[in-house]
Short mmCIF file of C-alpha atoms and ligand atoms in Angstrom, two decimals:
data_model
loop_
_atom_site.label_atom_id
_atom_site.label_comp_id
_atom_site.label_asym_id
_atom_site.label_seq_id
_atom_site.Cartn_x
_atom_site.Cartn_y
_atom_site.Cartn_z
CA UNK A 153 116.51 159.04 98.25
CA UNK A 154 116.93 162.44 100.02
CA UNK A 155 117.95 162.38 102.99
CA UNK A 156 119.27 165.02 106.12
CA UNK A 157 122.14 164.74 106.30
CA UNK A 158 121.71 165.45 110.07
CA UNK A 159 124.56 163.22 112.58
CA UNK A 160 124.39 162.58 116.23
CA UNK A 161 128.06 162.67 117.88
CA UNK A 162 128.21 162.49 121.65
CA UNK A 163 124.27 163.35 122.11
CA UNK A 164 124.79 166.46 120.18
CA UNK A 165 123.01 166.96 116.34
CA UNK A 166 125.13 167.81 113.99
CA UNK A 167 123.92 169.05 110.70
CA UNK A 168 126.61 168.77 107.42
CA UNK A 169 129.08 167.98 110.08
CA UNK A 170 128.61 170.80 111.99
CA UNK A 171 127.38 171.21 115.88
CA UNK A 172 124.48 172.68 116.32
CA UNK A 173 125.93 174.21 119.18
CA UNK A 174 128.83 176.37 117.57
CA UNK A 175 126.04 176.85 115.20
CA UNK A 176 123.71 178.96 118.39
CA UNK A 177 127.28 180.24 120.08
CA UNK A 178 128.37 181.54 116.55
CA UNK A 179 124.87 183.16 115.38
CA UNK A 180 122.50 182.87 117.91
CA UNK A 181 119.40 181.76 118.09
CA UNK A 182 116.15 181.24 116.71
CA UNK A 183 118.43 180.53 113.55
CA UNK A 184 117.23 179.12 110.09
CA UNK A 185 119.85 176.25 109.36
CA UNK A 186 119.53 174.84 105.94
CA UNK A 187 121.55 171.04 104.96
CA UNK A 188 123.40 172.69 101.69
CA UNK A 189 124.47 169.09 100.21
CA UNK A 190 120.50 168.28 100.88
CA UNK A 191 119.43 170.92 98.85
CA UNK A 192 121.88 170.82 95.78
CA UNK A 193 120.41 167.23 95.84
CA UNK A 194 117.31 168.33 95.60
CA UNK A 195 117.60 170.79 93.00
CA UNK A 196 119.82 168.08 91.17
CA UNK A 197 116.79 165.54 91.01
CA UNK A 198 114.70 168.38 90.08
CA UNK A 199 116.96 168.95 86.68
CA UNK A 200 117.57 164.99 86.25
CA UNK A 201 113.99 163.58 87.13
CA UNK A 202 112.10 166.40 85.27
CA UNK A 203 113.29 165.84 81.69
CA UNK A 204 112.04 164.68 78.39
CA UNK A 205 113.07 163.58 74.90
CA UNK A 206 110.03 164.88 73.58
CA UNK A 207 109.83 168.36 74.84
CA UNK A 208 112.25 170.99 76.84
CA UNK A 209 111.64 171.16 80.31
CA UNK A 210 111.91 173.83 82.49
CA UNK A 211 112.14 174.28 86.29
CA UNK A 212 110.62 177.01 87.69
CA UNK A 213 111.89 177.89 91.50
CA UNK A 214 108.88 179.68 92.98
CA UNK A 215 110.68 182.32 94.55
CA UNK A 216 108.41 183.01 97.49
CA UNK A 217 108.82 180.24 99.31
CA UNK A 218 112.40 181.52 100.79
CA UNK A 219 114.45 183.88 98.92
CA UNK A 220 117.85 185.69 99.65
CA UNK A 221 120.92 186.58 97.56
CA UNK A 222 122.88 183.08 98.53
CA UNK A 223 119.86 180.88 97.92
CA UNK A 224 118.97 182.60 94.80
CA UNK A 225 122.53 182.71 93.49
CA UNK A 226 122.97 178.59 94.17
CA UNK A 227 119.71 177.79 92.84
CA UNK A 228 121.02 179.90 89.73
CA UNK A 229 123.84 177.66 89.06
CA UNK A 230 121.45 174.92 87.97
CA UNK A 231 119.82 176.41 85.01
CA UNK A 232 116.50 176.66 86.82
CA UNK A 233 113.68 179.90 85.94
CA UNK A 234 112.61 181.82 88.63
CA UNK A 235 108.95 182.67 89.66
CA UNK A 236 108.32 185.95 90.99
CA UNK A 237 105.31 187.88 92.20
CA UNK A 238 106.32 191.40 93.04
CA UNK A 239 108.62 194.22 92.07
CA UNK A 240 110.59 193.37 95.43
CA UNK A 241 111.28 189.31 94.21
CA UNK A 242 111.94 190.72 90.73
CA UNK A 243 114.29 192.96 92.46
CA UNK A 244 115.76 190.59 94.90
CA UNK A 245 116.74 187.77 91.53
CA UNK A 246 117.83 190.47 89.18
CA UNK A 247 120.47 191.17 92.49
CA UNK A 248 120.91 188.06 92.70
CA UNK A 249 122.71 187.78 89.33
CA UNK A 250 119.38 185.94 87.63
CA UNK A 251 119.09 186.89 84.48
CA UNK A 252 115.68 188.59 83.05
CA UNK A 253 114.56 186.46 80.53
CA UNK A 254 114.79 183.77 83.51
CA UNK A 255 112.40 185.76 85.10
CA UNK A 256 108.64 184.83 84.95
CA UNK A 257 106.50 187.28 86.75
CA UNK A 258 103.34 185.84 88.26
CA UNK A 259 100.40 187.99 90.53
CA UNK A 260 96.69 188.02 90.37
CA UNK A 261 97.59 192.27 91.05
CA UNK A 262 100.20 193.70 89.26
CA UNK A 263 100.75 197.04 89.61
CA UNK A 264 101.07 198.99 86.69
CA UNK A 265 104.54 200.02 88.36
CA UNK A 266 105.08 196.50 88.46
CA UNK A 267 104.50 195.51 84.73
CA UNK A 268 105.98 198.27 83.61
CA UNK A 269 109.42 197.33 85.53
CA UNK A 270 109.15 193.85 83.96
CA UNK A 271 108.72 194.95 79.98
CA UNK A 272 111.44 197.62 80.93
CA UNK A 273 113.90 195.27 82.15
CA UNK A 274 113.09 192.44 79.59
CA UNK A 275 111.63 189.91 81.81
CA UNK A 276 111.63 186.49 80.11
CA UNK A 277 107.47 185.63 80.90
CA UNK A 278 104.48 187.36 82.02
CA UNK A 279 101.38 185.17 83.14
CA UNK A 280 98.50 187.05 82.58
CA UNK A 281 96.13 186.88 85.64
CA UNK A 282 92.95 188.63 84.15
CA UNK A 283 91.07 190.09 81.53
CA UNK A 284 91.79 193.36 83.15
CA UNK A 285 94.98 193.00 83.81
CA UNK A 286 95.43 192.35 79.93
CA UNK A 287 94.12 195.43 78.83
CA UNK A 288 96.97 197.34 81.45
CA UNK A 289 99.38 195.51 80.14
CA UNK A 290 97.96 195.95 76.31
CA UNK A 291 98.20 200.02 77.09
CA UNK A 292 102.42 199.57 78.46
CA UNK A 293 103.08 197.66 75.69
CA UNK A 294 101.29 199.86 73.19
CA UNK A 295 103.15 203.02 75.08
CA UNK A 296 106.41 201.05 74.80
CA UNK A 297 105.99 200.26 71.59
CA UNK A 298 107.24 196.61 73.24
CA UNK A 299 106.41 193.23 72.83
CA UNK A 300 105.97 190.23 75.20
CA UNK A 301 106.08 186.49 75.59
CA UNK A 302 103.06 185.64 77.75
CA UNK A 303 101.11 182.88 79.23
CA UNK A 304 97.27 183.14 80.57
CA UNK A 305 96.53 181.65 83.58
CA UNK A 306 93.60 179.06 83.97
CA UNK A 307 92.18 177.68 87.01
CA UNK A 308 91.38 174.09 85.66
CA UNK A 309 88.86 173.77 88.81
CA UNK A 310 90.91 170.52 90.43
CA UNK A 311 90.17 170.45 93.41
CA UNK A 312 92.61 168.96 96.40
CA UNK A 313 92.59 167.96 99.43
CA UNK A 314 95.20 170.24 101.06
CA UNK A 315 94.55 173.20 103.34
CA UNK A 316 91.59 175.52 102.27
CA UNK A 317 94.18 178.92 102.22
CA UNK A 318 96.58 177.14 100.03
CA UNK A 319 94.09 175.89 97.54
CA UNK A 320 93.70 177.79 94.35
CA UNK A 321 91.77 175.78 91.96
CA UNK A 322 87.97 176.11 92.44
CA UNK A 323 85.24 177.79 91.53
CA UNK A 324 85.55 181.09 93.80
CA UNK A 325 90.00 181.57 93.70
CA UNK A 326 90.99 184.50 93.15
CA UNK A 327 93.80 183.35 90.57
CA UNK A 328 93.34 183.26 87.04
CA UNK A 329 90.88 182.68 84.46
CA UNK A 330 88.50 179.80 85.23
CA UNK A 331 88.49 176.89 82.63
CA UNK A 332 84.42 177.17 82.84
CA UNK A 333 84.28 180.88 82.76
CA UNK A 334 82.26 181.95 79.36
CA UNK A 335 84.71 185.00 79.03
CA UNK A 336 87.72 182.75 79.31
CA UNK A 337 87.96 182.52 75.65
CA UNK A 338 87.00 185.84 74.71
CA UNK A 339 90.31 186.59 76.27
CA UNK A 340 91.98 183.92 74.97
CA UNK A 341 90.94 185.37 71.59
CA UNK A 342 92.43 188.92 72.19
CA UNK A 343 95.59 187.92 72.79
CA UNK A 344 95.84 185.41 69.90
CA UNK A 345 95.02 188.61 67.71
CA UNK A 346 96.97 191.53 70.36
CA UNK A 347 100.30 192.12 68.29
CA UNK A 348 102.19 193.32 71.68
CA UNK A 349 101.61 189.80 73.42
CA UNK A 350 103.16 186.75 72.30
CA UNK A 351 100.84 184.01 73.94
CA UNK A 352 102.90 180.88 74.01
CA UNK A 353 100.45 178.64 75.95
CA UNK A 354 98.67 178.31 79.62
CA UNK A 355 99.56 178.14 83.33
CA UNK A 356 97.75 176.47 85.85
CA UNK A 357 98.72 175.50 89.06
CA UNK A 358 96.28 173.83 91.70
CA UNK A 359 97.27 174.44 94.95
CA UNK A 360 100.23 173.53 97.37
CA UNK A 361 101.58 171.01 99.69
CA UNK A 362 99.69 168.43 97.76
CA UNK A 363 101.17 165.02 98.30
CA UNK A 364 98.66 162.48 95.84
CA UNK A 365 100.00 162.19 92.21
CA UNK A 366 96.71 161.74 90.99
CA UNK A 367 95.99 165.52 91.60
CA UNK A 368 98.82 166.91 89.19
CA UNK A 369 97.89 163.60 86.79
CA UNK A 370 94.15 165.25 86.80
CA UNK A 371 95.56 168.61 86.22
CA UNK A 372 97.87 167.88 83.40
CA UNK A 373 94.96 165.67 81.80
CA UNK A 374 92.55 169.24 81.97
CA UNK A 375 94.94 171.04 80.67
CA UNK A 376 96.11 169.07 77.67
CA UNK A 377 92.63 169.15 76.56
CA UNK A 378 92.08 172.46 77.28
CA UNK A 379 95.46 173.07 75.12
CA UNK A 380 94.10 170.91 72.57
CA UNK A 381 90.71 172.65 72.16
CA UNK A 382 91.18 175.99 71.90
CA UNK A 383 94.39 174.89 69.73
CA UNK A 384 91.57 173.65 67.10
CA UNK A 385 88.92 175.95 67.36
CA UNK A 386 91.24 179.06 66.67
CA UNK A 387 93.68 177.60 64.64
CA UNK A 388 96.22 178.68 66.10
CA UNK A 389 99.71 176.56 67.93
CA UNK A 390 100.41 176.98 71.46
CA UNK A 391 104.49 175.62 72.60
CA UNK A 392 104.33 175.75 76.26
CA UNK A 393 102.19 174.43 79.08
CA UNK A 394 103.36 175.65 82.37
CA UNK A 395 101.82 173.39 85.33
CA UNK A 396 102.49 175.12 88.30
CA UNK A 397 104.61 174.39 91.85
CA UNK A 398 102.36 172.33 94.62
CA UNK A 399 104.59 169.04 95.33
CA UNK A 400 104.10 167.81 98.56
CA UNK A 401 107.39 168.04 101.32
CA UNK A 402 107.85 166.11 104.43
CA UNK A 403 106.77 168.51 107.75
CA UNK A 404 107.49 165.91 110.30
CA UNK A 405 108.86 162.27 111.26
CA UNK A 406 105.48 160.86 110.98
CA UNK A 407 104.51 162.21 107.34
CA UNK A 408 105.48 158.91 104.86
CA UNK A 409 108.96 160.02 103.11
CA UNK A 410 107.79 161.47 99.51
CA UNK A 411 110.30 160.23 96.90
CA UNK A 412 110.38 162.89 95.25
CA UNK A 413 113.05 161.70 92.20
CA UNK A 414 110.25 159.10 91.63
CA UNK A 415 107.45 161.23 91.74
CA UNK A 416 108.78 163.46 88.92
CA UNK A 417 109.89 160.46 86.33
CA UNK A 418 106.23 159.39 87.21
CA UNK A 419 104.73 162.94 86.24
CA UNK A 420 107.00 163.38 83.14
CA UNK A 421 106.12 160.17 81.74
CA UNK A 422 102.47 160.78 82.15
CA UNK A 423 102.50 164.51 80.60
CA UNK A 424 104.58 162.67 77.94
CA UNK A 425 101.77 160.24 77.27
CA UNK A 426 98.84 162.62 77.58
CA UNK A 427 100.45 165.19 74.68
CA UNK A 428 101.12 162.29 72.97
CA UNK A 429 97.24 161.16 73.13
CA UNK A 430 95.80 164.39 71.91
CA UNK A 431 98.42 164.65 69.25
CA UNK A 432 99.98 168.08 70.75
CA UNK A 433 103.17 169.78 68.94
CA UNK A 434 104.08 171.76 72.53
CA UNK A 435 107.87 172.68 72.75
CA UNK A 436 107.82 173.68 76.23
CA UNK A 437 106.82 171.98 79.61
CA UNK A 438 107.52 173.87 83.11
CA UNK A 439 106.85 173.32 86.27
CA UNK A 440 107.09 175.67 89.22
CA UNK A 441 108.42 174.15 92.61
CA UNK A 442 108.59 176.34 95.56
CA UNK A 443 108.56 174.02 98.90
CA UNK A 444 109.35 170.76 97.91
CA UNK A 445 112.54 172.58 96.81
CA UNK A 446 113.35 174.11 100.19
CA UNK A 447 111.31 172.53 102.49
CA UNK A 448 113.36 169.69 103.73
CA UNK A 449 117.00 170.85 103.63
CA UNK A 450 115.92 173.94 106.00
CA UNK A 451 115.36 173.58 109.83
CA UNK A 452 114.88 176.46 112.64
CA UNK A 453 117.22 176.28 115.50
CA UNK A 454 115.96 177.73 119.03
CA UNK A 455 117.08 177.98 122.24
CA UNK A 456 114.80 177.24 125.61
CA UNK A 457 113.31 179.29 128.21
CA UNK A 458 110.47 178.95 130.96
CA UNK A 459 109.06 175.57 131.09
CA UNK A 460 105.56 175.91 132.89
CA UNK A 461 102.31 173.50 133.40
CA UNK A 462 98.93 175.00 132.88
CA UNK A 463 96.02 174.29 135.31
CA UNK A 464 94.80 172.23 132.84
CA UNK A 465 98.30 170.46 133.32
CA UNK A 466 99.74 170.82 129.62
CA UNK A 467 103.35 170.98 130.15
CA UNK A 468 104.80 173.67 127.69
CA UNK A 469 108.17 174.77 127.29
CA UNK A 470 108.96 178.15 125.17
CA UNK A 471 111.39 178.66 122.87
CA UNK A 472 112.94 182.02 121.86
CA UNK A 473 110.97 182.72 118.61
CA UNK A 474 107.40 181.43 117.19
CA UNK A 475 104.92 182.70 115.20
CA UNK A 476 107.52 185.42 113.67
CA UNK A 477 109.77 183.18 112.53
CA UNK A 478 107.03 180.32 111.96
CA UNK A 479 103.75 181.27 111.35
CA UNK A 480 102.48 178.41 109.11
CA UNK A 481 101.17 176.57 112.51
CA UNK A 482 98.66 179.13 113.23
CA UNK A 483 97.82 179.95 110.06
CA UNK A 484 97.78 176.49 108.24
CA UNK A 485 97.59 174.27 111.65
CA UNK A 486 100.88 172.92 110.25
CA UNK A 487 102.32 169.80 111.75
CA UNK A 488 105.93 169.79 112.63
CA UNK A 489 108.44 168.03 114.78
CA UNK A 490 111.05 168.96 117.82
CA UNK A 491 113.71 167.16 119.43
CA UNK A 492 115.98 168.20 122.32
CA UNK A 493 119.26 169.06 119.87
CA UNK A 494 121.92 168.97 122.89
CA UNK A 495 120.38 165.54 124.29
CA UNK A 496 120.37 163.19 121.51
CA UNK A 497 121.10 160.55 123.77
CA UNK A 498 118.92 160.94 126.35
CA UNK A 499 116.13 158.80 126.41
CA UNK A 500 114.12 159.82 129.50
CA UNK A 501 111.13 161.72 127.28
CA UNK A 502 107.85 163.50 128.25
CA UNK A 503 105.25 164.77 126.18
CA UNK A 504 105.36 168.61 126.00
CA UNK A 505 103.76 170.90 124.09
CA UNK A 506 106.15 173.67 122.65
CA UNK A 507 105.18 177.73 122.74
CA UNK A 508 107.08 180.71 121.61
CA UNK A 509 107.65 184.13 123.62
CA UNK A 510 105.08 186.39 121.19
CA UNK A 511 102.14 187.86 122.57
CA UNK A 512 98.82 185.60 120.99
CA UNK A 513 97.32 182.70 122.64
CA UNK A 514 98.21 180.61 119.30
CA UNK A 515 101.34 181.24 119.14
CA UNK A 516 102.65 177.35 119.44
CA UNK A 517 105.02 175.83 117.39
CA UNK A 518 103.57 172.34 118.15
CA UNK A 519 100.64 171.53 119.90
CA UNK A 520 102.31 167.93 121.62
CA UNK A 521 105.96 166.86 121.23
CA UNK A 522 107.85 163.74 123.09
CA UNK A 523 111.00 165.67 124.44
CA UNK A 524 114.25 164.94 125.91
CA UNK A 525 113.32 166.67 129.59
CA UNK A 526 113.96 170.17 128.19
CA UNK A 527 115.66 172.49 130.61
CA UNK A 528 116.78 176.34 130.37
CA UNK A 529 119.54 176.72 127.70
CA UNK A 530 118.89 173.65 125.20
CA UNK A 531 118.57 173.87 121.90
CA UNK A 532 115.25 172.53 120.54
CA UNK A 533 115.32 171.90 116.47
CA UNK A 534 112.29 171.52 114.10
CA UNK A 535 113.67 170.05 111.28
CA UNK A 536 111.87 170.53 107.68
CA UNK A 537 110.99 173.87 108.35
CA UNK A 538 112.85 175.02 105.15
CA UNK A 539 109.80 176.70 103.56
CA UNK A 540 107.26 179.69 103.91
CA UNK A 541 108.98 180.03 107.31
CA UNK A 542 111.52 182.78 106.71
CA UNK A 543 109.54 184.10 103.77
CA UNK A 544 106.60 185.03 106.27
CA UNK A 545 108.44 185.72 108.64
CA UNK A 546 107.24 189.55 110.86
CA UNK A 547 108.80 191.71 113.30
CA UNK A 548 106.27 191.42 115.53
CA UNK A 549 106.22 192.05 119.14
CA UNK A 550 109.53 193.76 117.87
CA UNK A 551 111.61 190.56 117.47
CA UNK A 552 114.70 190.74 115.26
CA UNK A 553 114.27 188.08 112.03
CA UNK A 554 117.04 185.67 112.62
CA UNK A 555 119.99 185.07 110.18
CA UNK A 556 120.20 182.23 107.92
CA UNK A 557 123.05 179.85 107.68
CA UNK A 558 124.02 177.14 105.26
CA UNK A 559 126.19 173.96 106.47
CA UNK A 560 127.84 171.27 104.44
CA UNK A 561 130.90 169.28 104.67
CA UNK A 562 131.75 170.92 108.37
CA UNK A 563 131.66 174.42 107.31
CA UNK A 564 128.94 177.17 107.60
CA UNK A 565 128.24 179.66 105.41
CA UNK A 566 126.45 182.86 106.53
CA UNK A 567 123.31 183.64 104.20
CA UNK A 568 121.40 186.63 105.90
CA UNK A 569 122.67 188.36 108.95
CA UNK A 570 120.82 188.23 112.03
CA UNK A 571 118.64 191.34 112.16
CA UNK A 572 119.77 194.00 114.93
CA UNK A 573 117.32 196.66 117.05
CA UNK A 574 118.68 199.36 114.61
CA UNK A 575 116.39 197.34 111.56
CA UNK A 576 113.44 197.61 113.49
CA UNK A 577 113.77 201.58 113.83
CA UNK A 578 115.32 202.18 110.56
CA UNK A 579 112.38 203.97 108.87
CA UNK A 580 110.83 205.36 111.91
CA UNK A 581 110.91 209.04 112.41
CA UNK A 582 110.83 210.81 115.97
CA UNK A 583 107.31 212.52 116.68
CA UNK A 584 108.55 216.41 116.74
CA UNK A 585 105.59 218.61 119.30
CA UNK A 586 106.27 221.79 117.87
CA UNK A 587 105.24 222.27 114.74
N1 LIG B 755 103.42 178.66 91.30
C1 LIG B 755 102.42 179.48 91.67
C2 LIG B 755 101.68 180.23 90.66
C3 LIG B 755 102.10 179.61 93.04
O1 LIG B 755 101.11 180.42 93.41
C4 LIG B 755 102.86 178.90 94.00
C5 LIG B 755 102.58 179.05 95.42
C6 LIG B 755 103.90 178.07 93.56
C7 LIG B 755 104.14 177.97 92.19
C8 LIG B 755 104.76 177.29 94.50
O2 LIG B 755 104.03 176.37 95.21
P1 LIG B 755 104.78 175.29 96.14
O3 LIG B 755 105.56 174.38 95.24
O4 LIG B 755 105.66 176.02 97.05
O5 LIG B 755 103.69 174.60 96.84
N2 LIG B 755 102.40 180.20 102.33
C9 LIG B 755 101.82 178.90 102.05
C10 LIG B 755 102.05 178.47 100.63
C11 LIG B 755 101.49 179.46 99.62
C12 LIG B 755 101.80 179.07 98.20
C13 LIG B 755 101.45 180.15 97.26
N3 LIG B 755 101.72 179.85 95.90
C14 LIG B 755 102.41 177.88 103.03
O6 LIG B 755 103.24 178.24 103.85
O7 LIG B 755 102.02 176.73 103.00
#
């Protein structure tokens, strides 16, 4: 099982043996604060869960969900591929010391700019979002006089029951091909017979934060047909089937604990079965976790302010970031958790609901929250905040993005510096009246 590894000594959290306390002194706060020893776990049961004597297996970090140098670099160390959707996470891996061909560049809009950077620098995958964007990529390549590995993307159409912005698999999402789309296989057919593109197989991935088996179990199913008949009626062998990120992660103490190590033997043996069933030769199978990679092992570290009552008589008490640092509650009506980190042992609680300083009526962290009596100066945690949080992170109302620190074994390790009032002016230029 993974677990925090989160310890309460003298009514103060400690996280990988080290106080949360020195943790605000040392780097002030709001401050991302990610359980190291959690997350090597996790990326451990990703590589020993997610494996096959059948096929290869490949684990795909989806870089967006939070990406820096350190996290990059450690995630490296495991052998993993990494996802990326832009020039700047392309960028940001190749600084990280990730090699190209690791690289599998994703987007339902790259940039001409954009593709041309990848086949310049060798990158190991492209997934091909479009017809259109096939025929700019057919016109670098045939400039180039380069060829490349590439995977289409399909929208199988299964549908989930997560939050409408962060599905993708129905009739009217903007990524990929659909499965049902007439034209689907008249692009299939140009790049079986396009000599720059190498098409090893399809991509599909259904949405994210989804928590049911059954979903990915449907999805594999679609696509292993899919694979299957389009295999026969061009005669022609496809080696990989890539199916996408989208595992569930624990948000708060309520949400059931997702065993993850169990979920993945579970998924493997069931794509084992189903290529099995339709008599499939595929090489390759990937998968593409983002959150359920990050997720837990992260939480966000703030300090408190006011504490007021509204007239309606909602107690709230602010902390010193929000919606900058977390904006996945207004914009997904995500659900997480709080405790008072400097009272562990105080049991006197009252239901509060917790706000942060930035100017918008929904900026709220969490809409109710039993809480140690919070006052001025403690340090209020939300664990399992590891993921989309300091990837979506803003500068608004002119708020400096907070650093990012790792902790194991009683020792931290500074990831990204706290950002400082010079960052927020750095590209600005002075208005000049005369000219
Ligand atoms: N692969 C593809 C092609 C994707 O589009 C995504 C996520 C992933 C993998 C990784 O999915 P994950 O395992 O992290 O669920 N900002 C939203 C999530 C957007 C996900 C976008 N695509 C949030 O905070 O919930």
């Amino acid at each position: 099982m993974l677990d925090l590894n989160f310890r309460n000594k003298n009514g103060v959290l400690h996280i990988g043996g080290v106080s949360v306390e020195s943790l605000a002194y040392k780097y002030k706060t709001p401050l991302y604060v990610y359980d190291q020893k959690l997350l090597k776990k996790t990326a451990e049961a990703f590589k020993e869960n997610f494996k096959s004597n059948q096929f290869n297996t490949e684990i795909v970090y989806a870089t967006k969900a939070f990406s820096n140098l350190y996290v990059l670099g450690l995630l490296n160390t495991y052998g993993f591929s990494f996802d990326c959707v832009s020039y700047g996470e392309m960028s940001v891996c190749l600084k990280a010391g990730i090699r190209a061909e690791n690289i599998h560049f994703h987007g339902n809009n790259k940039t001409y700019d954009e593709l041309s950077f990848a086949v310049d620098h060798h990158v190991g995958l492209i997934i091909i979002d479009s017809s259109d964007e096939y025929s700019l990529l057919n016109e670098i390549l045939t400039d180039k006089k380069k060829q490349v590995d590439v995977l289409l993307r399909i929208n199988p159409d299964v549908k989930t029951d997560t939050h409408q912005f962060i599905q993708t698999s129905n009739a009217d999402s903007k990524f990929g091909v659909n499965i049902r789309d007439d034209n689907t296989k008249k692009l299939i057919k140009n790049l079986i017979e396009n000599e720059n593109m190498n098409l090893l197989g399809f991509h599909a991935h259904i949405g994210s934060q989804v928590k049911d088996l059954s979903f990915f179990e449907e999805e594999a199913k679609v696509m292993i047909q899919f694979t299957k008949k389009i295999q026969e009626e061009f005669s022609y062998r496809f080696t990989s089937l890539n199916l996408g990120g989208g595992f569930g992660c624990k948000e708060n103490f309520d949400d059931d604990d997702l065993d993850l190590e169990r979920l993945l033997r579970n998924y493997i043996s069931i794509i084992e079965s189903l290529v099995d069933d339709y008599g499939l030769d595929l090489t390759d199978i990937g998968i593409e976790p983002g959150r359920s990679m990050v997720g837990m092992s992260g939480s966000t570290l703030y300090r408190v302010g006011s504490i007021k009552k509204t007239l309606q008589g909602h107690p709230i008490v602010f902390v010193d970031g929000g919606m900058s640092d977390n904006i996945r509650v207004s914009l997904y009506d995500a659900k997480y958790s709080a405790f008072i980190a400097n009272k562990m042992d105080c049991d006197k609680k009252k239901k509060y609901r917790v706000g942060g300083k930035l100017c918008e009526s929904g900026d709220f962290l969490i809409k109710e929250e039993e809480l140690a009596i919070p006052e001025r100066d403690d340090l209020l945690l939300i664990p399992f905040s590891g993921a989309y949080t300091y990837a979506m992170s803003s500068n608004y109302n002119k708020l400096v993005r907070p650093a990012v620190v790792f902790v194991e074994d009683g020792k931290d390790f500074l990831a990204v510096k706290r950002q400082d009032i010079e960052h927020l002016i750095e590209n600005d230029l002075y208005y000049k009246q005369d000219v």
